[in-house]
Amino acid sequence: MKKIIATAFIGAASLGLAACDVDQTQEGELPDVEVEGGNLPEFDVETADVEIGTEEVTVDVPTVDVDMPDDAEGEPVTGNE
């Protein structure tokens, strides 16, 4: 659903931009920037120990016994008509 909404938004934005006529009226220029030194922060991270594995387990499944009456008439109902 999110992909459909995103696609519709991008399509509408593309049509909106295609309807515009853009003319550059002045040249641009990047600013002069001086950078000196600096430090990145340091972190100590302790993560949890996670163990992943598989285990074979036997599950007891109950047996279902259905008693049908002997005098059942007609055809069984399947829900498909």
Short mmCIF file of C-alpha atoms in Angstrom, two decimals:
data_model
loop_
_atom_site.label_atom_id
_atom_site.label_comp_id
_atom_site.label_asym_id
_atom_site.label_seq_id
_atom_site.Cartn_x
_atom_site.Cartn_y
_atom_site.Cartn_z
CA MET A 1 0.00 0.00 0.00
CA LYS A 2 2.86 2.37 0.84
CA LYS A 3 4.48 1.64 -2.52
CA ILE A 4 1.29 2.58 -4.36
CA ILE A 5 1.00 5.86 -2.44
CA ALA A 6 4.69 6.68 -3.02
CA THR A 7 4.38 5.90 -6.74
CA ALA A 8 1.28 8.10 -7.04
CA PHE A 9 3.04 10.95 -5.21
CA ILE A 10 6.15 10.70 -7.40
CA GLY A 11 3.99 10.63 -10.53
CA ALA A 12 2.05 13.72 -9.45
CA ALA A 13 5.27 15.55 -8.54
CA SER A 14 6.79 14.66 -11.92
CA LEU A 15 3.77 16.03 -13.76
CA GLY A 16 3.89 19.20 -11.65
CA LEU A 17 7.57 19.77 -12.43
CA ALA A 18 7.06 19.04 -16.12
CA ALA A 19 4.50 21.86 -16.28
CA CYS A 20 7.08 24.45 -15.09
CA ASP A 21 9.43 26.54 -17.22
CA VAL A 22 12.58 27.39 -15.24
CA ASP A 23 15.14 29.98 -16.42
CA GLN A 24 18.32 30.70 -14.45
CA THR A 25 18.65 34.46 -13.79
CA GLN A 26 21.88 34.53 -11.76
CA GLU A 27 24.96 32.29 -11.36
CA GLY A 28 25.44 30.55 -8.01
CA GLU A 29 28.63 30.37 -5.96
CA LEU A 30 29.64 28.13 -3.07
CA PRO A 31 30.79 29.85 0.13
CA ASP A 32 34.43 29.79 1.28
CA VAL A 33 34.74 27.42 4.24
CA GLU A 34 37.77 26.74 6.45
CA VAL A 35 37.83 23.66 8.66
CA GLU A 36 40.40 23.07 11.41
CA GLY A 37 40.83 19.99 13.62
CA GLY A 38 37.95 18.27 15.26
CA ASN A 39 37.13 15.00 16.98
CA LEU A 40 34.61 12.30 16.43
CA PRO A 41 32.86 11.07 19.58
CA GLU A 42 33.84 7.68 21.02
CA PHE A 43 31.37 5.13 22.35
CA ASP A 44 31.64 1.94 24.41
CA VAL A 45 28.81 -0.38 23.43
CA GLU A 46 28.01 -3.60 25.25
CA THR A 47 25.51 -5.71 23.38
CA ALA A 48 23.50 -8.61 24.74
CA ASP A 49 24.61 -12.17 24.03
CA VAL A 50 21.99 -13.83 21.85
CA GLU A 51 22.09 -17.54 21.12
CA ILE A 52 20.03 -18.85 18.23
CA GLY A 53 19.42 -22.51 17.54
CA THR A 54 16.90 -25.19 16.76
CA GLU A 55 15.45 -27.91 18.91
CA GLU A 56 13.47 -30.95 17.83
CA VAL A 57 10.26 -31.31 19.82
CA THR A 58 7.56 -33.99 19.68
CA VAL A 59 4.02 -32.65 19.95
CA ASP A 60 1.06 -34.87 20.84
CA VAL A 61 -1.82 -34.16 18.47
CA PRO A 62 -5.27 -35.30 19.61
CA THR A 63 -7.25 -37.71 17.44
CA VAL A 64 -10.66 -36.36 16.43
CA ASP A 65 -13.42 -38.92 15.96
CA VAL A 66 -16.65 -37.80 14.30
CA ASP A 67 -19.70 -40.04 14.51
CA MET A 68 -21.96 -39.65 11.50
CA PRO A 69 -25.57 -40.79 11.78
CA ASP A 70 -26.39 -43.87 9.69
CA ASP A 71 -29.57 -42.35 8.30
CA ALA A 72 -27.95 -39.30 6.67
CA GLU A 73 -29.88 -38.34 3.56
CA GLY A 74 -28.80 -36.34 0.51
CA GLU A 75 -25.34 -35.15 -0.42
CA PRO A 76 -22.76 -33.74 1.96
CA VAL A 77 -22.61 -29.94 2.23
CA THR A 78 -19.31 -28.61 0.91
CA GLY A 79 -20.07 -24.89 0.69
CA ASN A 80 -19.42 -24.90 -3.09
CA GLU A 81 -22.58 -24.27 -5.04
#
